[in-house]
Amino acid sequence: MVAAAASLPENPPIELESVPVPKPAPSQRNGRQIYESFRAGLAEPECNAAATSVRWKKHFSQAPVRLARTNDDLLPLFGYVVDALREADLPTEFALIPFVESGYKPGARSASGPAGLWQFIGITARNHGVAMRNGYDGRLSPVESTQAAVRYLKTLNGMFGGDWRLAVMGYNAGEYRILQSMRRAGMNAQNAKPAQLPGLSGITYAYVEKLHALACIFQQADDREEWMRTLDRPVPRLASQVLPADIANLDAWARRQGHDSALLQRLNPALATGFSRGGKPLRVLAPAGKEAMSYIADTAVAQAAPSGSSAAPTPVRPIAAKSTGSALSHTVRRGESAWTIARRYGMRPQQLLARNGLASSAILQPGMVLQLEGDGIGK
């Protein structure tokens, strides 16, 4: 629930050009950018209470807590997956699948056979180009498995007419089972009702409920100022990088690059012990630059530093910041984001940012005055 206005500190309106915004290193970004990119990419940005199970909301209640922790790899990994989905023009509901499948643990293994961030079974992994051989299991590579998952989800999304619910049911049960069920019910991608498809397992029906529950949990979390502040920190931008042919183990490459070896081991379980190259290049997931390696320590320092102490401030692109006449405007308060402000006024975050001449990656600062007037905006 949004905090009452009276409990928030009042800041006088200030011109946007006077607000210093820290310029992130190329290897880093603000954690709120990751989250806002996720929210902006949702096919269903509002919580569907009727499709949300109390059971699954309770089951996944710790997901926002993990995203907020500075000593957890979840937020940078989540950012890597969100980026991959946005680049493929896919709904970011799909970024919630690893929460369900593996708890966002690249090295997760199931006793029944599936493995990795996306919990591929062997035959599905091979069908989508994931290398599996003695000494190397590409399902444990977040690079290989995420590339394969995005390719598969792209196929499913197209096959089911862009209905993300049918696509994730296909991801869980196999596309042919879903198509067969649709034919049996006389449905097609345009009129299918996922919850009413016949002959599927309870696990497949629950899959959509789980993702709905996760989306609702995050929507409720971003109404809390304190939680949003925990995301307002530097986070490493993870990128796929080629492991040089002369490198025999991950530790050697970590030393050469100045990386945190323990972090790379956690991110890349496929390469954590002796591995087989199979005559092909191997890719490692790592922060994009050396300055992001000790991101946990950097975050602690940044959180302890006084406000305004960031180096190399860059002014925000100026806009007409003052409200005149009957123009509707909003002064940004501490803890607010483009998402929460846009939702309050019945807008999309992209619309709000574009109207104010701001990039989609912009981080709003307390005291900014945003213009809101335009057709269809409620008060």
GROMACS .gro file of C-alpha atoms in nm:
model
  379
    1MET     CA    1   0.000   0.000   0.000
    2VAL     CA    2   0.128   0.348  -0.087
    3ALA     CA    3   0.236   0.541   0.221
    4ALA     CA    4   0.023   0.839   0.317
    5ALA     CA    5   0.149   1.166   0.179
    6ALA     CA    6   0.170   1.316   0.526
    7SER     CA    7   0.430   1.059   0.631
    8LEU     CA    8   0.666   1.149   0.350
    9PRO     CA    9   0.910   1.440   0.368
   10GLU     CA   10   0.801   1.738   0.164
   11ASN     CA   11   1.064   1.855  -0.084
   12PRO     CA   12   1.031   2.185  -0.265
   13PRO     CA   13   0.996   2.150  -0.644
   14ILE     CA   14   1.331   2.188  -0.817
   15GLU     CA   15   1.432   2.223  -1.177
   16LEU     CA   16   1.536   1.892  -1.330
   17GLU     CA   17   1.854   2.034  -1.473
   18SER     CA   18   1.971   2.100  -1.115
   19VAL     CA   19   1.931   1.738  -1.002
   20PRO     CA   20   2.262   1.550  -1.019
   21VAL     CA   21   2.225   1.188  -1.126
   22PRO     CA   22   2.525   0.958  -1.079
   23LYS     CA   23   2.664   0.836  -1.408
   24PRO     CA   24   2.691   0.456  -1.380
   25ALA     CA   25   3.005   0.279  -1.488
   26PRO     CA   26   2.956   0.088  -1.816
   27SER     CA   27   2.974  -0.232  -1.613
   28GLN     CA   28   2.703  -0.126  -1.370
   29ARG     CA   29   2.346  -0.003  -1.357
   30ASN     CA   30   2.098   0.090  -1.091
   31GLY     CA   31   1.896  -0.202  -0.953
   32ARG     CA   32   1.575  -0.007  -0.998
   33GLN     CA   33   1.646   0.011  -1.370
   34ILE     CA   34   1.635  -0.369  -1.382
   35TYR     CA   35   1.308  -0.384  -1.194
   36GLU     CA   36   1.143  -0.104  -1.392
   37SER     CA   37   1.248  -0.271  -1.719
   38PHE     CA   38   1.081  -0.589  -1.595
   39ARG     CA   39   0.758  -0.407  -1.505
   40ALA     CA   40   0.753  -0.215  -1.833
   41GLY     CA   41   0.780  -0.542  -2.029
   42LEU     CA   42   0.489  -0.726  -1.866
   43ALA     CA   43   0.206  -0.836  -2.095
   44GLU     CA   44  -0.033  -0.802  -1.797
   45PRO     CA   45   0.108  -0.521  -1.580
   46GLU     CA   46  -0.181  -0.525  -1.332
   47CYS     CA   47  -0.237  -0.799  -1.076
   48ASN     CA   48  -0.521  -1.033  -1.173
   49ALA     CA   49  -0.663  -1.116  -0.830
   50ALA     CA   50  -0.909  -1.370  -0.974
   51ALA     CA   51  -0.622  -1.571  -1.125
   52THR     CA   52  -0.398  -1.545  -0.821
   53SER     CA   53  -0.370  -1.828  -0.572
   54VAL     CA   54  -0.319  -1.742  -0.205
   55ARG     CA   55  -0.124  -2.066  -0.176
   56TRP     CA   56   0.132  -1.960  -0.438
   57LYS     CA   57   0.157  -1.604  -0.309
   58LYS     CA   58   0.256  -1.749   0.027
   59HIS     CA   59   0.493  -1.998  -0.136
   60PHE     CA   60   0.685  -1.726  -0.326
   61SER     CA   61   0.654  -1.454  -0.060
   62GLN     CA   62   1.033  -1.436  -0.014
   63ALA     CA   63   1.107  -1.350  -0.378
   64PRO     CA   64   1.111  -0.970  -0.321
   65VAL     CA   65   1.330  -1.021  -0.013
   66ARG     CA   66   1.587  -1.211  -0.219
   67LEU     CA   67   1.581  -0.947  -0.492
   68ALA     CA   68   1.661  -0.685  -0.228
   69ARG     CA   69   1.957  -0.867  -0.071
   70THR     CA   70   2.298  -0.727  -0.156
   71ASN     CA   71   2.468  -1.062  -0.083
   72ASP     CA   72   2.251  -1.259  -0.329
   73ASP     CA   73   2.326  -1.301  -0.699
   74LEU     CA   74   1.956  -1.288  -0.788
   75LEU     CA   75   1.920  -0.923  -0.894
   76PRO     CA   76   2.206  -0.922  -1.150
   77LEU     CA   77   2.092  -1.262  -1.284
   78PHE     CA   78   1.733  -1.138  -1.305
   79GLY     CA   79   1.862  -0.835  -1.497
   80TYR     CA   80   2.046  -1.059  -1.743
   81VAL     CA   81   1.729  -1.261  -1.811
   82VAL     CA   82   1.507  -0.950  -1.838
   83ASP     CA   83   1.751  -0.798  -2.088
   84ALA     CA   84   1.745  -1.114  -2.301
   85LEU     CA   85   1.364  -1.118  -2.307
   86ARG     CA   86   1.330  -0.747  -2.385
   87GLU     CA   87   1.577  -0.780  -2.671
   88ALA     CA   88   1.366  -1.067  -2.810
   89ASP     CA   89   1.042  -0.864  -2.770
   90LEU     CA   90   0.901  -1.122  -2.531
   91PRO     CA   91   0.681  -1.059  -2.225
   92THR     CA   92   0.883  -1.031  -1.907
   93GLU     CA   93   0.643  -1.265  -1.729
   94PHE     CA   94   0.885  -1.523  -1.871
   95ALA     CA   95   1.160  -1.382  -1.643
   96LEU     CA   96   0.962  -1.530  -1.353
   97ILE     CA   97   1.002  -1.886  -1.484
   98PRO     CA   98   1.343  -1.940  -1.314
   99PHE     CA   99   1.186  -1.844  -0.979
  100VAL     CA  100   0.947  -2.136  -1.027
  101GLU     CA  101   1.193  -2.378  -1.183
  102SER     CA  102   1.516  -2.329  -0.991
  103GLY     CA  103   1.482  -2.040  -0.746
  104TYR     CA  104   1.720  -1.856  -0.983
  105LYS     CA  105   2.005  -2.093  -0.899
  106PRO     CA  106   2.217  -2.174  -1.209
  107GLY     CA  107   2.341  -2.498  -1.055
  108ALA     CA  108   2.003  -2.636  -0.947
  109ARG     CA  109   1.946  -3.005  -1.017
  110SER     CA  110   1.630  -3.210  -0.979
  111ALA     CA  111   1.631  -3.572  -0.875
  112SER     CA  112   1.407  -3.644  -1.175
  113GLY     CA  113   1.666  -3.513  -1.423
  114PRO     CA  114   1.609  -3.143  -1.509
  115ALA     CA  115   1.899  -2.908  -1.439
  116GLY     CA  116   2.005  -2.545  -1.444
  117LEU     CA  117   1.839  -2.206  -1.421
  118TRP     CA  118   1.557  -2.312  -1.656
  119GLN     CA  119   1.545  -2.680  -1.549
  120PHE     CA  120   1.574  -2.830  -1.896
  121ILE     CA  121   1.550  -3.204  -1.937
  122GLY     CA  122   1.823  -3.351  -2.154
  123ILE     CA  123   1.622  -3.401  -2.474
  124THR     CA  124   1.473  -3.050  -2.465
  125ALA     CA  125   1.815  -2.898  -2.402
  126ARG     CA  126   1.970  -3.079  -2.698
  127ASN     CA  127   1.675  -2.993  -2.923
  128HIS     CA  128   1.739  -2.625  -2.852
  129GLY     CA  129   2.113  -2.627  -2.907
  130VAL     CA  130   2.244  -2.673  -2.552
  131ALA     CA  131   2.569  -2.870  -2.550
  132MET     CA  132   2.574  -3.180  -2.330
  133ARG     CA  133   2.873  -3.416  -2.325
  134ASN     CA  134   3.108  -3.587  -2.083
  135GLY     CA  135   3.272  -3.314  -1.879
  136TYR     CA  136   3.026  -3.039  -1.971
  137ASP     CA  137   2.654  -2.983  -1.913
  138GLY     CA  138   2.538  -2.665  -2.089
  139ARG     CA  139   2.216  -2.666  -1.889
  140LEU     CA  140   2.430  -2.540  -1.598
  141SER     CA  141   2.554  -2.249  -1.809
  142PRO     CA  142   2.323  -1.949  -1.760
  143VAL     CA  143   2.444  -1.822  -2.099
  144GLU     CA  144   2.362  -2.136  -2.297
  145SER     CA  145   2.044  -2.219  -2.107
  146THR     CA  146   1.905  -1.863  -2.125
  147GLN     CA  147   1.977  -1.840  -2.498
  148ALA     CA  148   1.797  -2.171  -2.547
  149ALA     CA  149   1.505  -2.072  -2.323
  150VAL     CA  150   1.456  -1.744  -2.510
  151ARG     CA  151   1.462  -1.925  -2.845
  152TYR     CA  152   1.210  -2.180  -2.719
  153LEU     CA  153   0.983  -1.918  -2.564
  154LYS     CA  154   0.997  -1.714  -2.884
  155THR     CA  155   0.873  -2.019  -3.074
  156LEU     CA  156   0.601  -2.090  -2.818
  157ASN     CA  157   0.489  -1.729  -2.805
  158GLY     CA  158   0.445  -1.723  -3.181
  159MET     CA  159   0.281  -2.065  -3.188
  160PHE     CA  160   0.018  -1.957  -2.934
  161GLY     CA  161  -0.062  -1.617  -3.081
  162GLY     CA  162   0.132  -1.415  -2.824
  163ASP     CA  163  -0.066  -1.553  -2.527
  164TRP     CA  164   0.204  -1.580  -2.261
  165ARG     CA  165  -0.016  -1.810  -2.049
  166LEU     CA  166  -0.042  -2.071  -2.323
  167ALA     CA  167   0.328  -2.030  -2.395
  168VAL     CA  168   0.431  -2.109  -2.036
  169MET     CA  169   0.192  -2.404  -2.026
  170GLY     CA  170   0.366  -2.528  -2.339
  171TYR     CA  171   0.701  -2.471  -2.171
  172ASN     CA  172   0.590  -2.688  -1.879
  173ALA     CA  173   0.400  -2.965  -2.057
  174GLY     CA  174   0.533  -2.950  -2.413
  175GLU     CA  175   0.375  -2.758  -2.699
  176TYR     CA  176   0.214  -3.064  -2.858
  177ARG     CA  177   0.017  -3.152  -2.544
  178ILE     CA  178  -0.123  -2.797  -2.534
  179LEU     CA  179  -0.208  -2.801  -2.905
  180GLN     CA  180  -0.378  -3.140  -2.868
  181SER     CA  181  -0.580  -3.013  -2.570
  182MET     CA  182  -0.685  -2.703  -2.765
  183ARG     CA  183  -0.801  -2.915  -3.060
  184ARG     CA  184  -0.998  -3.141  -2.829
  185ALA     CA  185  -1.173  -2.837  -2.680
  186GLY     CA  186  -1.232  -2.671  -3.019
  187MET     CA  187  -1.018  -2.373  -2.917
  188ASN     CA  188  -0.750  -2.180  -3.098
  189ALA     CA  189  -0.485  -1.932  -2.986
  190GLN     CA  190  -0.727  -1.641  -3.018
  191ASN     CA  191  -1.011  -1.780  -2.805
  192ALA     CA  192  -0.838  -2.035  -2.580
  193LYS     CA  193  -0.908  -2.026  -2.208
  194PRO     CA  194  -0.595  -2.176  -2.049
  195ALA     CA  195  -0.766  -2.274  -1.723
  196GLN     CA  196  -1.033  -2.466  -1.916
  197LEU     CA  197  -0.810  -2.673  -2.143
  198PRO     CA  198  -0.891  -3.042  -2.091
  199GLY     CA  199  -0.665  -3.334  -2.012
  200LEU     CA  200  -0.364  -3.152  -1.866
  201SER     CA  201  -0.190  -3.219  -1.535
  202GLY     CA  202  -0.256  -3.007  -1.228
  203ILE     CA  203   0.109  -2.898  -1.241
  204THR     CA  204   0.053  -2.738  -1.583
  205TYR     CA  205  -0.257  -2.547  -1.472
  206ALA     CA  206  -0.072  -2.433  -1.158
  207TYR     CA  207   0.219  -2.304  -1.365
  208VAL     CA  208   0.021  -2.001  -1.479
  209GLU     CA  209  -0.111  -1.948  -1.125
  210LYS     CA  210   0.245  -1.944  -0.992
  211LEU     CA  211   0.359  -1.676  -1.237
  212HIS     CA  212   0.047  -1.468  -1.168
  213ALA     CA  213   0.123  -1.494  -0.796
  214LEU     CA  214   0.484  -1.382  -0.844
  215ALA     CA  215   0.378  -1.086  -1.058
  216CYS     CA  216   0.127  -0.981  -0.789
  217ILE     CA  217   0.385  -1.017  -0.512
  218PHE     CA  218   0.621  -0.782  -0.693
  219GLN     CA  219   0.343  -0.536  -0.769
  220GLN     CA  220   0.257  -0.519  -0.399
  221ALA     CA  221   0.625  -0.490  -0.303
  222ASP     CA  222   0.688  -0.188  -0.527
  223ASP     CA  223   0.420   0.004  -0.336
  224ARG     CA  224   0.657  -0.002  -0.038
  225GLU     CA  225   0.907   0.281  -0.027
  226GLU     CA  226   1.155   0.086   0.183
  227TRP     CA  227   1.168  -0.206  -0.064
  228MET     CA  228   1.216   0.022  -0.362
  229ARG     CA  229   1.506   0.190  -0.181
  230THR     CA  230   1.681  -0.145  -0.144
  231LEU     CA  231   1.690  -0.176  -0.523
  232ASP     CA  232   1.836   0.175  -0.560
  233ARG     CA  233   2.196   0.054  -0.563
  234PRO     CA  234   2.472  -0.023  -0.816
  235VAL     CA  235   2.439  -0.371  -0.965
  236PRO     CA  236   2.683  -0.538  -1.206
  237ARG     CA  237   2.567  -0.570  -1.564
  238LEU     CA  238   2.627  -0.935  -1.648
  239ALA     CA  239   2.741  -1.025  -1.999
  240SER     CA  240   2.836  -1.335  -2.193
  241GLN     CA  241   3.211  -1.350  -2.259
  242VAL     CA  242   3.427  -1.603  -2.444
  243LEU     CA  243   3.656  -1.813  -2.228
  244PRO     CA  244   3.997  -1.799  -2.404
  245ALA     CA  245   4.132  -2.124  -2.544
  246ASP     CA  246   4.446  -2.108  -2.325
  247ILE     CA  247   4.244  -2.101  -2.001
  248ALA     CA  248   4.221  -2.439  -1.828
  249ASN     CA  249   3.995  -2.337  -1.539
  250LEU     CA  250   3.766  -2.058  -1.428
  251ASP     CA  251   3.992  -1.945  -1.144
  252ALA     CA  252   4.274  -1.872  -1.390
  253TRP     CA  253   4.046  -1.653  -1.602
  254ALA     CA  254   3.912  -1.478  -1.291
  255ARG     CA  255   4.266  -1.389  -1.182
  256ARG     CA  256   4.357  -1.266  -1.529
  257GLN     CA  257   4.050  -1.041  -1.549
  258GLY     CA  258   4.053  -0.926  -1.187
  259HIS     CA  259   3.718  -1.092  -1.121
  260ASP     CA  260   3.584  -1.235  -0.798
  261SER     CA  261   3.645  -1.606  -0.847
  262ALA     CA  262   3.375  -1.714  -0.600
  263LEU     CA  263   3.115  -1.506  -0.786
  264LEU     CA  264   3.209  -1.660  -1.121
  265GLN     CA  265   3.193  -2.009  -0.971
  266ARG     CA  266   2.840  -1.942  -0.847
  267LEU     CA  267   2.727  -1.791  -1.177
  268ASN     CA  268   2.886  -2.060  -1.397
  269PRO     CA  269   2.849  -2.406  -1.240
  270ALA     CA  270   2.905  -2.565  -1.583
  271LEU     CA  271   3.264  -2.437  -1.563
  272ALA     CA  272   3.318  -2.459  -1.187
  273THR     CA  273   3.521  -2.782  -1.206
  274GLY     CA  274   3.714  -2.950  -1.486
  275PHE     CA  275   3.530  -2.909  -1.817
  276SER     CA  276   3.543  -3.038  -2.170
  277ARG     CA  277   3.551  -2.784  -2.453
  278GLY     CA  278   3.433  -3.024  -2.721
  279GLY     CA  279   3.626  -2.828  -2.982
  280LYS     CA  280   3.396  -2.528  -2.948
  281PRO     CA  281   3.421  -2.190  -2.772
  282LEU     CA  282   3.283  -2.178  -2.419
  283ARG     CA  283   3.108  -1.875  -2.282
  284VAL     CA  284   3.117  -1.746  -1.925
  285LEU     CA  285   2.872  -1.512  -1.756
  286ALA     CA  286   3.056  -1.235  -1.575
  287PRO     CA  287   3.023  -0.867  -1.486
  288ALA     CA  288   3.097  -0.658  -1.792
  289GLY     CA  289   3.395  -0.475  -1.639
  290LYS     CA  290   3.648  -0.502  -1.361
  291GLU     CA  291   3.502  -0.220  -1.157
  292ALA     CA  292   3.187  -0.429  -1.088
  293MET     CA  293   3.358  -0.736  -0.945
  294SER     CA  294   3.324  -0.661  -0.575
  295TYR     CA  295   2.971  -0.538  -0.614
  296ILE     CA  296   2.863  -0.647  -0.265
  297ALA     CA  297   3.130  -0.432  -0.099
  298ASP     CA  298   3.066  -0.145  -0.343
  299THR     CA  299   2.696  -0.156  -0.261
  300ALA     CA  300   2.762  -0.140   0.112
  301VAL     CA  301   2.987   0.164   0.063
  302ALA     CA  302   2.733   0.333  -0.163
  303GLN     CA  303   2.452   0.279   0.088
  304ALA     CA  304   2.663   0.419   0.372
  305ALA     CA  305   2.776   0.726   0.176
  306PRO     CA  306   2.592   1.056   0.230
  307SER     CA  307   2.338   1.153  -0.033
  308GLY     CA  308   2.493   1.346  -0.318
  309SER     CA  309   2.844   1.206  -0.267
  310SER     CA  310   2.851   1.013  -0.598
  311ALA     CA  311   3.133   1.104  -0.830
  312ALA     CA  312   3.097   1.239  -1.181
  313PRO     CA  313   2.738   1.366  -1.162
  314THR     CA  314   2.560   1.410  -1.491
  315PRO     CA  315   2.266   1.647  -1.520
  316VAL     CA  316   1.933   1.504  -1.625
  317ARG     CA  317   1.806   1.619  -1.962
  318PRO     CA  318   1.604   1.937  -1.885
  319ILE     CA  319   1.229   1.960  -1.928
  320ALA     CA  320   0.966   2.222  -1.856
  321ALA     CA  321   0.962   2.148  -1.486
  322LYS     CA  322   0.727   2.409  -1.347
  323SER     CA  323   0.353   2.368  -1.358
  324THR     CA  324   0.170   2.661  -1.510
  325GLY     CA  325  -0.198   2.738  -1.548
  326SER     CA  326  -0.406   2.421  -1.534
  327ALA     CA  327  -0.123   2.187  -1.634
  328LEU     CA  328  -0.116   1.870  -1.425
  329SER     CA  329   0.220   1.781  -1.273
  330HIS     CA  330   0.364   1.552  -1.007
  331THR     CA  331   0.657   1.616  -0.775
  332VAL     CA  332   0.859   1.299  -0.723
  333ARG     CA  333   0.881   1.183  -0.362
  334ARG     CA  334   1.144   0.961  -0.207
  335GLY     CA  335   1.094   0.596  -0.301
  336GLU     CA  336   0.875   0.665  -0.605
  337SER     CA  337   0.955   0.524  -0.948
  338ALA     CA  338   0.831   0.585  -1.301
  339TRP     CA  339   0.622   0.270  -1.261
  340THR     CA  340   0.443   0.373  -0.940
  341ILE     CA  341   0.378   0.729  -1.060
  342ALA     CA  342   0.252   0.619  -1.402
  343ARG     CA  343   0.020   0.362  -1.246
  344ARG     CA  344  -0.128   0.628  -1.014
  345TYR     CA  345  -0.225   0.845  -1.310
  346GLY     CA  346  -0.338   0.570  -1.546
  347MET     CA  347  -0.035   0.595  -1.776
  348ARG     CA  348   0.235   0.359  -1.898
  349PRO     CA  349   0.588   0.426  -1.762
  350GLN     CA  350   0.721   0.475  -2.115
  351GLN     CA  351   0.453   0.736  -2.180
  352LEU     CA  352   0.540   0.928  -1.863
  353LEU     CA  353   0.913   0.925  -1.936
  354ALA     CA  354   0.873   1.018  -2.304
  355ARG     CA  355   0.640   1.306  -2.216
  356ASN     CA  356   0.915   1.448  -1.995
  357GLY     CA  357   1.201   1.393  -2.240
  358LEU     CA  358   1.359   1.119  -2.029
  359ALA     CA  359   1.520   0.797  -2.146
  360SER     CA  360   1.357   0.465  -2.056
  361SER     CA  361   1.654   0.394  -1.826
  362ALA     CA  362   1.618   0.723  -1.633
  363ILE     CA  363   1.610   0.705  -1.253
  364LEU     CA  364   1.375   0.959  -1.097
  365GLN     CA  365   1.506   1.170  -0.812
  366PRO     CA  366   1.306   1.326  -0.525
  367GLY     CA  367   1.202   1.680  -0.613
  368MET     CA  368   1.170   1.632  -0.988
  369VAL     CA  369   0.853   1.785  -1.130
  370LEU     CA  370   0.698   1.566  -1.400
  371GLN     CA  371   0.438   1.687  -1.648
  372LEU     CA  372   0.133   1.461  -1.663
  373GLU     CA  373  -0.129   1.640  -1.869
  374GLY     CA  374  -0.263   1.473  -2.179
  375ASP     CA  375  -0.565   1.289  -2.308
  376GLY     CA  376  -0.697   1.002  -2.100
  377ILE     CA  377  -0.506   1.077  -1.780
  378GLY     CA  378  -0.704   1.055  -1.461
  379LYS     CA  379  -0.656   1.269  -1.154
   0.00000   0.00000   0.00000
